CSV table of C-alpha atoms and ligand atoms in Angstrom, one decimal:
chain,number,residue,atom,x,y,z
A,20,MET,CA,83.5,87.8,118.2
A,21,GLN,CA,79.8,88.6,118.5
A,22,ASN,CA,78.1,91.2,116.3
A,23,ARG,CA,80.7,91.1,113.6
A,24,ILE,CA,80.0,93.0,110.4
A,25,PRO,CA,79.0,90.7,107.5
A,26,VAL,CA,81.2,91.1,104.5
A,27,GLY,CA,81.2,89.7,100.9
A,28,ILE,CA,84.1,88.8,98.6
A,29,LEU,CA,83.8,89.4,94.9
A,30,GLY,CA,86.3,87.2,93.0
A,31,ALA,CA,86.5,85.0,96.1
A,32,THR,CA,88.0,81.9,94.3
A,33,GLY,CA,91.1,83.7,92.9
A,34,ILE,CA,94.5,84.2,94.5
A,35,VAL,CA,93.6,87.4,96.2
A,36,GLY,CA,90.1,86.2,97.1
A,37,GLN,CA,91.6,83.2,98.9
A,38,ARG,CA,93.9,85.5,100.9
A,39,PHE,CA,90.7,87.4,101.9
A,40,VAL,CA,89.1,84.2,103.1
A,41,GLN,CA,92.3,83.3,105.0
A,42,MET,CA,92.8,86.8,106.6
A,43,LEU,CA,89.1,87.1,107.6
A,44,GLU,CA,89.1,83.8,109.5
A,45,ASN,CA,88.8,84.9,113.2
A,46,HIS,CA,88.8,88.6,112.3
A,47,PRO,CA,87.5,90.5,115.3
A,48,TRP,CA,85.3,92.9,113.3
A,49,PHE,CA,84.3,91.2,110.0
A,50,GLU,CA,82.8,87.9,109.1
A,51,VAL,CA,82.5,86.3,105.7
A,52,ALA,CA,78.8,86.1,104.8
A,53,TRP,CA,78.8,86.0,101.0
A,54,LEU,CA,81.1,84.8,98.2
A,55,ALA,CA,80.9,85.5,94.5
A,56,ALA,CA,82.9,84.7,91.4
A,57,SER,CA,82.3,83.9,87.7
A,58,ASP,CA,79.6,81.7,86.1
A,59,ARG,CA,82.2,78.8,86.4
A,60,SER,CA,82.0,78.9,90.2
A,61,GLU,CA,78.4,80.1,90.8
A,62,GLY,CA,76.1,77.7,92.6
A,63,ARG,CA,79.0,75.4,93.7
A,64,PRO,CA,80.3,75.0,97.3
A,65,TYR,CA,83.3,77.3,97.7
A,66,GLY,CA,85.5,74.4,98.7
A,67,GLU,CA,84.9,72.8,95.3
A,68,ALA,CA,84.9,75.9,93.2
A,69,ALA,CA,88.2,77.4,94.5
A,70,ARG,CA,91.5,75.7,93.7
A,71,TRP,CA,92.9,76.5,97.1
A,72,ARG,CA,96.5,77.6,96.8
A,73,LEU,CA,97.3,78.6,100.4
A,74,LYS,CA,99.2,76.7,103.1
A,75,THR,CA,96.5,76.9,105.8
A,76,ALA,CA,93.2,74.9,105.4
A,77,ILE,CA,90.1,76.5,104.0
A,78,PRO,CA,87.9,77.5,107.0
A,79,PRO,CA,85.2,74.7,107.1
A,80,GLN,CA,82.3,77.1,107.3
A,81,VAL,CA,83.5,79.0,104.2
A,82,ALA,CA,84.3,75.8,102.3
A,83,ALA,CA,80.6,74.8,102.7
A,84,MET,CA,79.2,78.2,101.5
A,85,MET,CA,77.6,78.4,98.1
A,86,VAL,CA,79.2,80.7,95.6
A,87,SER,CA,76.6,83.4,94.7
A,88,PRO,CA,76.2,85.2,91.3
A,89,ALA,CA,78.3,88.4,91.1
A,90,SER,CA,75.4,90.8,91.5
A,91,PRO,CA,74.5,93.1,94.4
A,92,GLU,CA,71.1,91.5,95.1
A,93,GLY,CA,71.5,89.7,98.5
A,94,ALA,CA,75.1,90.9,99.0
A,95,PRO,CA,76.2,92.5,102.3
A,96,ARG,CA,76.9,96.2,102.5
A,97,LEU,CA,80.7,95.8,102.7
A,98,ILE,CA,82.3,94.1,99.7
A,99,PHE,CA,86.0,93.2,99.3
A,100,ALA,CA,86.6,93.0,95.5
A,101,ALA,CA,89.4,91.0,93.9
A,102,LEU,CA,88.4,91.0,90.2
A,103,ASP,CA,90.4,91.4,87.0
A,104,ALA,CA,90.3,95.1,86.0
A,105,ALA,CA,88.0,94.7,83.0
A,106,ILE,CA,85.4,92.9,85.1
A,107,ALA,CA,85.9,95.3,88.0
A,108,ALA,CA,85.2,98.3,85.8
A,109,GLU,CA,81.7,96.9,85.1
A,110,LEU,CA,80.9,95.3,88.5
A,111,GLU,CA,82.3,97.6,91.1
A,112,PRO,CA,80.2,100.7,90.1
A,113,ARG,CA,77.2,98.4,90.1
A,114,PHE,CA,77.7,97.4,93.7
A,115,ALA,CA,78.5,101.0,94.8
A,116,GLU,CA,75.4,102.2,93.0
A,117,ALA,CA,73.4,99.6,95.0
A,118,GLY,CA,74.6,101.1,98.2
A,119,CYS,CA,77.6,98.8,99.0
A,120,GLY,CA,81.0,100.0,100.3
A,121,VAL,CA,83.4,98.4,97.8
A,122,VAL,CA,87.0,98.0,99.0
A,123,SER,CA,88.8,97.1,95.8
A,124,ASN,CA,92.1,95.6,94.7
A,125,SER,CA,91.7,96.2,91.1
A,126,SER,CA,93.2,99.0,89.0
A,127,ALA,CA,89.9,99.8,87.2
A,128,LEU,CA,89.0,102.9,89.3
A,129,ARG,CA,92.2,103.6,91.2
A,130,MET,CA,93.1,106.7,89.2
A,131,GLN,CA,89.5,108.1,88.9
A,132,LYS,CA,89.5,111.6,90.4
A,133,ASP,CA,87.0,111.0,93.1
A,134,VAL,CA,88.2,107.5,94.1
A,135,PRO,CA,90.5,107.3,97.1
A,136,LEU,CA,93.7,105.3,96.5
A,137,VAL,CA,94.8,104.6,100.1
A,138,VAL,CA,97.6,103.0,102.1
A,139,PRO,CA,96.5,103.9,105.6
A,140,GLU,CA,100.0,104.5,106.9
A,141,VAL,CA,100.7,106.8,104.0
A,142,ASN,CA,97.6,108.9,103.1
A,143,ALA,CA,94.7,108.0,105.4
A,144,ASP,CA,93.3,111.5,104.9
A,145,HIS,CA,92.6,110.7,101.2
A,146,ILE,CA,89.7,108.5,102.3
A,147,LYS,CA,87.5,111.6,102.6
A,148,LEU,CA,87.4,111.8,98.8
A,149,LEU,CA,84.7,109.1,98.9
A,150,GLU,CA,82.3,111.8,100.0
A,151,CYS,CA,82.6,113.4,96.5
A,152,GLN,CA,81.4,110.2,94.8
A,153,ALA,CA,78.0,110.3,93.1
A,154,TRP,CA,77.2,106.8,94.5
A,155,ARG,CA,77.8,108.0,98.0
A,156,LYS,CA,75.3,110.9,97.5
A,157,LYS,CA,72.6,108.7,95.9
A,158,SER,CA,72.7,105.4,97.7
A,159,GLY,CA,75.4,105.7,100.4
A,160,GLY,CA,77.7,103.3,98.4
A,161,TYR,CA,81.3,104.1,97.5
A,162,VAL,CA,84.6,102.6,96.2
A,163,VAL,CA,87.9,102.8,98.0
A,164,THR,CA,91.0,101.2,96.4
A,165,ASN,CA,94.5,100.0,97.4
A,166,PRO,CA,97.4,100.3,95.0
A,167,ASN,CA,99.1,97.9,92.7
A,168,CYS,CA,101.2,95.2,94.6
A,169,SER,CA,104.6,96.7,93.6
A,170,ALA,CA,103.6,100.4,94.2
A,171,ILE,CA,102.6,99.6,97.8
A,172,GLY,CA,106.1,98.3,98.9
A,173,LEU,CA,107.7,101.2,97.2
A,174,VAL,CA,105.4,103.8,98.7
A,175,MET,CA,105.9,102.4,102.2
A,176,ALA,CA,109.6,102.8,101.9
A,177,LEU,CA,109.3,106.3,100.3
A,178,ALA,CA,106.7,107.7,102.7
A,179,PRO,CA,109.0,108.1,105.7
A,180,LEU,CA,111.7,109.6,103.5
A,181,GLU,CA,109.2,112.0,101.9
A,182,ARG,CA,108.0,113.1,105.3
A,183,GLU,CA,111.5,113.7,106.8
A,184,PHE,CA,113.6,114.8,103.8
A,185,GLY,CA,111.4,115.4,100.8
A,186,LEU,CA,111.7,113.5,97.5
A,187,GLU,CA,113.1,114.8,94.2
A,188,THR,CA,113.6,111.6,92.1
A,189,VAL,CA,112.8,107.9,92.4
A,190,MET,CA,114.0,105.1,90.2
A,191,ALA,CA,112.8,101.6,90.9
A,192,VAL,CA,113.4,98.2,89.3
A,193,THR,CA,111.1,95.3,90.4
A,194,MET,CA,111.5,91.6,90.7
A,195,GLN,CA,107.9,90.4,91.0
A,196,ALA,CA,106.6,87.1,92.2
A,197,VAL,CA,104.5,84.8,90.0
A,198,SER,CA,101.5,84.9,92.5
A,199,GLY,CA,101.2,88.5,91.4
A,200,ALA,CA,99.8,87.3,88.1
A,201,GLY,CA,96.8,85.4,89.7
A,202,TYR,CA,96.0,81.8,89.1
A,203,PRO,CA,97.0,79.9,87.0
A,204,GLY,CA,99.0,83.1,86.0
A,205,VAL,CA,102.3,82.8,84.1
A,206,ALA,CA,102.9,79.4,82.4
A,207,SER,CA,105.6,77.4,84.2
A,208,LEU,CA,107.5,76.9,80.8
A,209,ASP,CA,107.7,80.7,80.5
A,210,ILE,CA,109.0,81.5,84.0
A,211,LEU,CA,111.0,78.5,85.3
A,212,GLY,CA,114.8,79.4,85.1
A,213,ASN,CA,113.8,82.7,83.5
A,214,VAL,CA,113.1,86.4,83.9
A,215,ILE,CA,110.4,88.2,81.9
A,216,PRO,CA,111.2,91.9,81.6
A,217,TYR,CA,107.6,93.0,80.9
A,218,ILE,CA,104.4,93.1,82.9
A,219,PRO,CA,101.6,94.7,81.0
A,220,LYS,CA,100.7,98.3,82.3
A,221,GLU,CA,102.7,97.7,85.5
A,222,GLU,CA,105.3,100.4,85.0
A,223,GLU,CA,102.6,103.0,84.3
A,224,LYS,CA,100.6,101.9,87.3
A,225,MET,CA,103.7,102.2,89.6
A,226,GLU,CA,104.5,105.7,88.4
A,227,GLU,CA,101.1,107.2,88.5
A,228,GLU,CA,99.9,105.5,91.7
A,229,THR,CA,103.0,106.4,93.6
A,230,ARG,CA,102.5,110.1,92.8
A,231,LYS,CA,98.8,109.9,93.7
A,232,LEU,CA,99.5,108.1,97.0
A,233,LEU,CA,102.2,110.7,98.0
A,234,GLY,CA,100.0,113.5,96.7
A,235,ARG,CA,98.0,116.1,98.6
A,236,LEU,CA,94.2,116.1,99.2
A,237,ASN,CA,92.8,119.3,97.8
A,238,GLY,CA,89.0,119.5,98.1
A,239,ALA,CA,87.5,117.2,95.6
A,240,GLY,CA,90.8,115.8,94.2
A,241,ILE,CA,94.4,114.9,94.8
A,242,VAL,CA,97.4,117.0,93.7
A,243,PRO,CA,99.9,114.4,92.7
A,244,GLY,CA,103.5,114.4,94.1
A,245,THR,CA,105.9,116.3,91.8
A,246,PHE,CA,109.0,114.1,92.2
A,247,GLY,CA,110.5,112.4,89.1
A,248,MET,CA,109.7,108.8,88.9
A,249,SER,CA,110.8,105.9,86.7
A,250,ALA,CA,109.9,102.2,87.2
A,251,GLN,CA,111.0,99.0,85.4
A,252,CYS,CA,109.1,95.8,86.1
A,253,ASN,CA,110.2,92.2,85.8
A,254,ARG,CA,108.5,88.9,86.6
A,255,VAL,CA,110.8,86.4,88.3
A,256,ALA,CA,110.5,82.7,89.4
A,257,VAL,CA,109.6,83.5,93.1
A,258,GLU,CA,106.3,82.3,94.6
A,259,ASP,CA,105.4,85.3,96.9
A,260,GLY,CA,107.0,88.6,97.6
A,261,HIS,CA,108.0,91.5,95.3
A,262,THR,CA,111.6,92.8,95.6
A,263,GLU,CA,112.5,96.2,94.4
A,264,SER,CA,115.9,97.9,93.9
A,265,VAL,CA,115.4,101.6,94.4
A,266,SER,CA,117.5,104.8,94.0
A,267,VAL,CA,116.3,108.2,95.4
A,268,LYS,CA,117.4,111.8,95.3
A,269,LEU,CA,116.2,113.6,98.4
A,270,THR,CA,115.4,117.3,98.8
A,271,LYS,CA,117.3,117.7,102.1
A,272,ALA,CA,120.6,116.0,102.8
A,273,ALA,CA,120.4,113.0,105.1
A,274,GLU,CA,122.9,110.8,106.9
A,275,PRO,CA,122.3,107.0,106.6
A,276,GLU,CA,121.5,106.7,110.3
A,277,GLU,CA,118.8,109.3,109.9
A,278,ILE,CA,117.3,107.4,106.9
A,279,ILE,CA,117.3,104.1,108.8
A,280,ALA,CA,115.7,105.8,111.8
A,281,ALA,CA,113.0,107.3,109.6
A,282,TRP,CA,112.1,103.8,108.4
A,283,ASN,CA,112.3,102.0,111.8
A,284,GLU,CA,110.5,104.8,113.7
A,285,PHE,CA,107.7,105.2,111.1
A,286,ARG,CA,104.3,104.9,112.7
A,287,SER,CA,101.1,106.2,111.5
A,288,VAL,CA,97.3,106.2,111.7
A,289,PRO,CA,96.7,102.4,111.7
A,290,GLN,CA,99.2,102.0,114.6
A,291,GLU,CA,97.7,104.9,116.5
A,292,LEU,CA,94.2,103.6,116.0
A,293,ARG,CA,95.4,100.0,116.8
A,294,LEU,CA,93.6,98.6,113.7
A,295,PRO,CA,93.5,94.8,114.0
A,296,SER,CA,95.6,94.2,110.8
A,297,ALA,CA,98.1,97.0,111.4
A,298,PRO,CA,101.7,95.7,111.8
A,299,GLU,CA,103.6,97.1,114.8
A,300,ASN,CA,106.4,98.2,112.4
A,301,PRO,CA,105.1,99.1,109.0
A,302,VAL,CA,108.6,99.4,107.7
A,303,GLN,CA,111.6,97.6,109.1
A,304,TYR,CA,115.3,97.9,108.2
A,305,VAL,CA,117.4,94.8,108.2
A,306,THR,CA,121.2,95.1,108.5
A,307,ALA,CA,122.4,91.8,107.0
A,308,SER,CA,124.1,92.6,103.7
A,309,ASP,CA,122.2,89.9,101.7
A,310,ARG,CA,118.7,90.8,102.9
A,311,PRO,CA,115.8,91.3,102.4
A,312,GLN,CA,115.0,88.0,100.5
A,313,PRO,CA,111.4,86.9,99.7
A,314,ARG,CA,111.9,83.4,101.2
A,315,PHE,CA,112.9,84.8,104.6
A,316,ASP,CA,111.4,88.3,104.8
A,317,ALA,CA,108.1,88.3,102.9
A,318,ASP,CA,106.1,87.2,106.0
A,319,ARG,CA,107.5,89.8,108.4
A,320,GLY,CA,104.7,91.4,110.4
A,321,HIS,CA,102.2,88.7,109.3
A,322,GLY,CA,103.0,89.8,105.7
A,323,MET,CA,102.1,93.5,106.5
A,324,THR,CA,105.6,94.9,107.0
A,325,ALA,CA,107.7,96.2,104.2
A,326,THR,CA,111.3,95.1,104.8
A,327,VAL,CA,114.1,97.4,103.7
A,328,GLY,CA,117.8,96.7,103.5
A,329,ARG,CA,121.1,97.5,101.7
A,330,LEU,CA,121.1,101.2,102.1
A,331,ARG,CA,124.2,102.7,100.4
A,332,PRO,CA,125.2,105.7,98.5
A,333,CYS,CA,124.1,105.9,94.8
A,334,GLY,CA,126.6,107.1,92.2
A,335,VAL,CA,123.9,108.9,90.2
A,336,LEU,CA,121.2,109.9,92.7
A,337,ASP,CA,121.7,110.2,96.5
A,338,TRP,CA,120.9,106.7,98.0
A,339,LYS,CA,120.0,103.3,96.9
A,340,PHE,CA,118.3,100.4,98.8
A,341,THR,CA,116.2,97.2,98.4
A,342,VAL,CA,112.6,96.9,99.6
A,343,LEU,CA,110.5,93.8,99.8
A,344,SER,CA,106.7,93.3,100.5
A,345,HIS,CA,104.3,90.4,100.3
A,346,ASN,CA,102.3,90.9,97.2
A,347,THR,CA,99.1,89.1,98.1
A,348,ILE,CA,99.0,90.2,101.7
A,349,ARG,CA,100.4,93.8,102.0
A,350,GLY,CA,100.0,94.2,98.3
A,351,ALA,CA,96.4,93.0,98.0
A,352,ALA,CA,94.1,91.4,100.6
A,353,GLY,CA,95.8,92.8,103.7
A,354,ALA,CA,95.9,96.2,102.1
A,355,ALA,CA,92.2,96.2,101.5
A,356,LEU,CA,91.5,94.8,104.9
A,357,LEU,CA,93.4,97.6,106.5
A,358,ASN,CA,91.5,100.1,104.4
A,359,ALA,CA,88.2,98.5,105.6
A,360,GLU,CA,89.4,98.7,109.2
A,361,LEU,CA,90.2,102.4,108.6
A,362,LEU,CA,86.7,102.9,107.2
A,363,LYS,CA,85.2,101.4,110.3
A,364,ALA,CA,87.4,103.4,112.6
A,365,GLN,CA,86.3,106.5,110.8
A,366,GLY,CA,82.6,105.7,111.0
A,367,TYR,CA,82.0,104.9,107.3
A,368,LEU,CA,80.6,101.4,107.9
B,14,NAP,N1,97.8,88.6,92.9
B,14,NAP,C1,98.3,89.7,93.4
B,14,NAP,O1,99.4,89.7,94.0
B,14,NAP,C2,97.5,91.0,93.3
B,14,NAP,C3,98.0,92.1,94.0
B,14,NAP,C4,97.3,93.3,94.0
B,14,NAP,C5,96.2,93.4,93.2
B,14,NAP,N2,95.8,92.3,92.5
B,14,NAP,C6,94.6,92.5,91.7
B,14,NAP,O2,93.5,91.8,92.3
B,14,NAP,C7,92.6,91.4,91.3
B,14,NAP,C8,92.4,89.9,91.4
B,14,NAP,O3,93.7,89.2,91.2
B,14,NAP,P1,94.0,87.7,91.4
B,14,NAP,O4,95.4,87.6,91.3
B,14,NAP,O5,93.2,87.2,92.6
B,14,NAP,O6,93.3,87.1,90.1
B,14,NAP,P2,92.7,85.6,89.8
B,14,NAP,O7,93.5,84.6,90.6
B,14,NAP,O8,92.8,85.4,88.3
B,14,NAP,O9,91.2,85.6,90.3
B,14,NAP,C9,90.2,86.3,89.6
B,14,NAP,C10,88.8,86.2,90.3
B,14,NAP,O10,87.9,86.8,89.5
B,14,NAP,C11,86.8,86.0,89.3
B,14,NAP,N3,86.1,86.3,88.0
B,14,NAP,C12,86.6,86.1,86.7
B,14,NAP,N4,85.7,86.5,85.8
B,14,NAP,C13,84.6,87.0,86.5
B,14,NAP,C14,83.3,87.5,86.2
B,14,NAP,N5,83.0,87.7,84.9
B,14,NAP,N6,82.4,87.8,87.2
B,14,NAP,C15,82.8,87.6,88.5
B,14,NAP,N7,84.0,87.1,88.9
B,14,NAP,C16,84.9,86.8,87.9
B,14,NAP,C17,87.4,84.6,89.2
B,14,NAP,O11,86.3,83.6,89.5
B,14,NAP,P3,86.4,82.1,88.9
B,14,NAP,O12,87.4,81.3,89.7
B,14,NAP,O13,85.0,81.7,89.0
B,14,NAP,O14,86.9,82.2,87.4
B,14,NAP,C18,88.3,84.7,90.4
B,14,NAP,O15,87.6,84.6,91.6
B,14,NAP,C19,93.2,91.8,89.9
B,14,NAP,O16,92.6,93.0,89.5
B,14,NAP,C20,94.6,92.0,90.2
B,14,NAP,O17,95.3,92.9,89.4
B,14,NAP,C21,96.4,91.1,92.5
């Protein structure tokens, strides 16, 4: 555990920031050295400023750390960012300009042409795009992003199918947990015993991010995937774990056993490189007819595995299935951590 790389967390007091703190405790490569949030938290010990919402205790050395102002002076070179998009749009470029590597969760820069949007199992090669960034050329700084929390579960289920059979059309309907809205998030009176069939900008993000993730690196940009894609997003009264009902049309005909094998045998760069946060099985198919369920399956692979089930023929497209992934782990902090591990393994830190 000696000589670990010091890292900072921007937005450390929020739901995703807390996951970073939890996942970085005892990390073999990285060590939390700096925490920042809004003026409300600045200058206070983290243990007081954060309304800790996780089931494990706050690591004592982190609880005692003072929350710094959200500016690059005094910040370490590697920054995990968990800020609302509007604030990220202003702050992330400032940190990159100052020479920091910013590993971001926010949507602010995800679709920018020279910003890699990466899920290491799906498109690790896209990370090279950061070499095109002006920040990289001027100060060595850069921004790398991970996708929206519902796009990530979907893309992990789609990547093995795209690789083996090709994708023509994708339709996805989500049932998204309340923790996806941050803290305090959705008012209890709005969500208890209810379903809200609208999450601002979520459907657009799922559609464009999925195409960018499954797109092809072409010099200084990404040629997006050309498959048809339609997403509908709903907020439901679940604490953690986004569930998605998906129908697909494939380019090549496939038998159900071949599809299940494509999911279960899917291994990629993080598994080959043995990155510390990489799950052994990025995608796992469960056979019980009433699974996956958030309560029982969201934590599979320490929250880093996407669980798929209920594969059956679709009356309109070819096949339909359900996929579930943990929104604050695989969909946020764990996704960024895996991106940072990939950056280290590829010599960018
Ligand atoms: N929750 C999820 O499942 C999920 C999944 C994927 C991506 N994301 C994305 O990750 C980001 C963070 O989400 P979250 O759910 O963690 O939100 P959150 O719980 O609302 O936390 C927001 C964080 O930003 C800080 N902040 C607010 N205004 C600031 C400012 N002006 N300067 C510096 N820091 C400021 C807050 O600090 P204070 O506590 O001091 O106010 C807090 O630490 C968002 O872009 C979100 O879309 C979330």
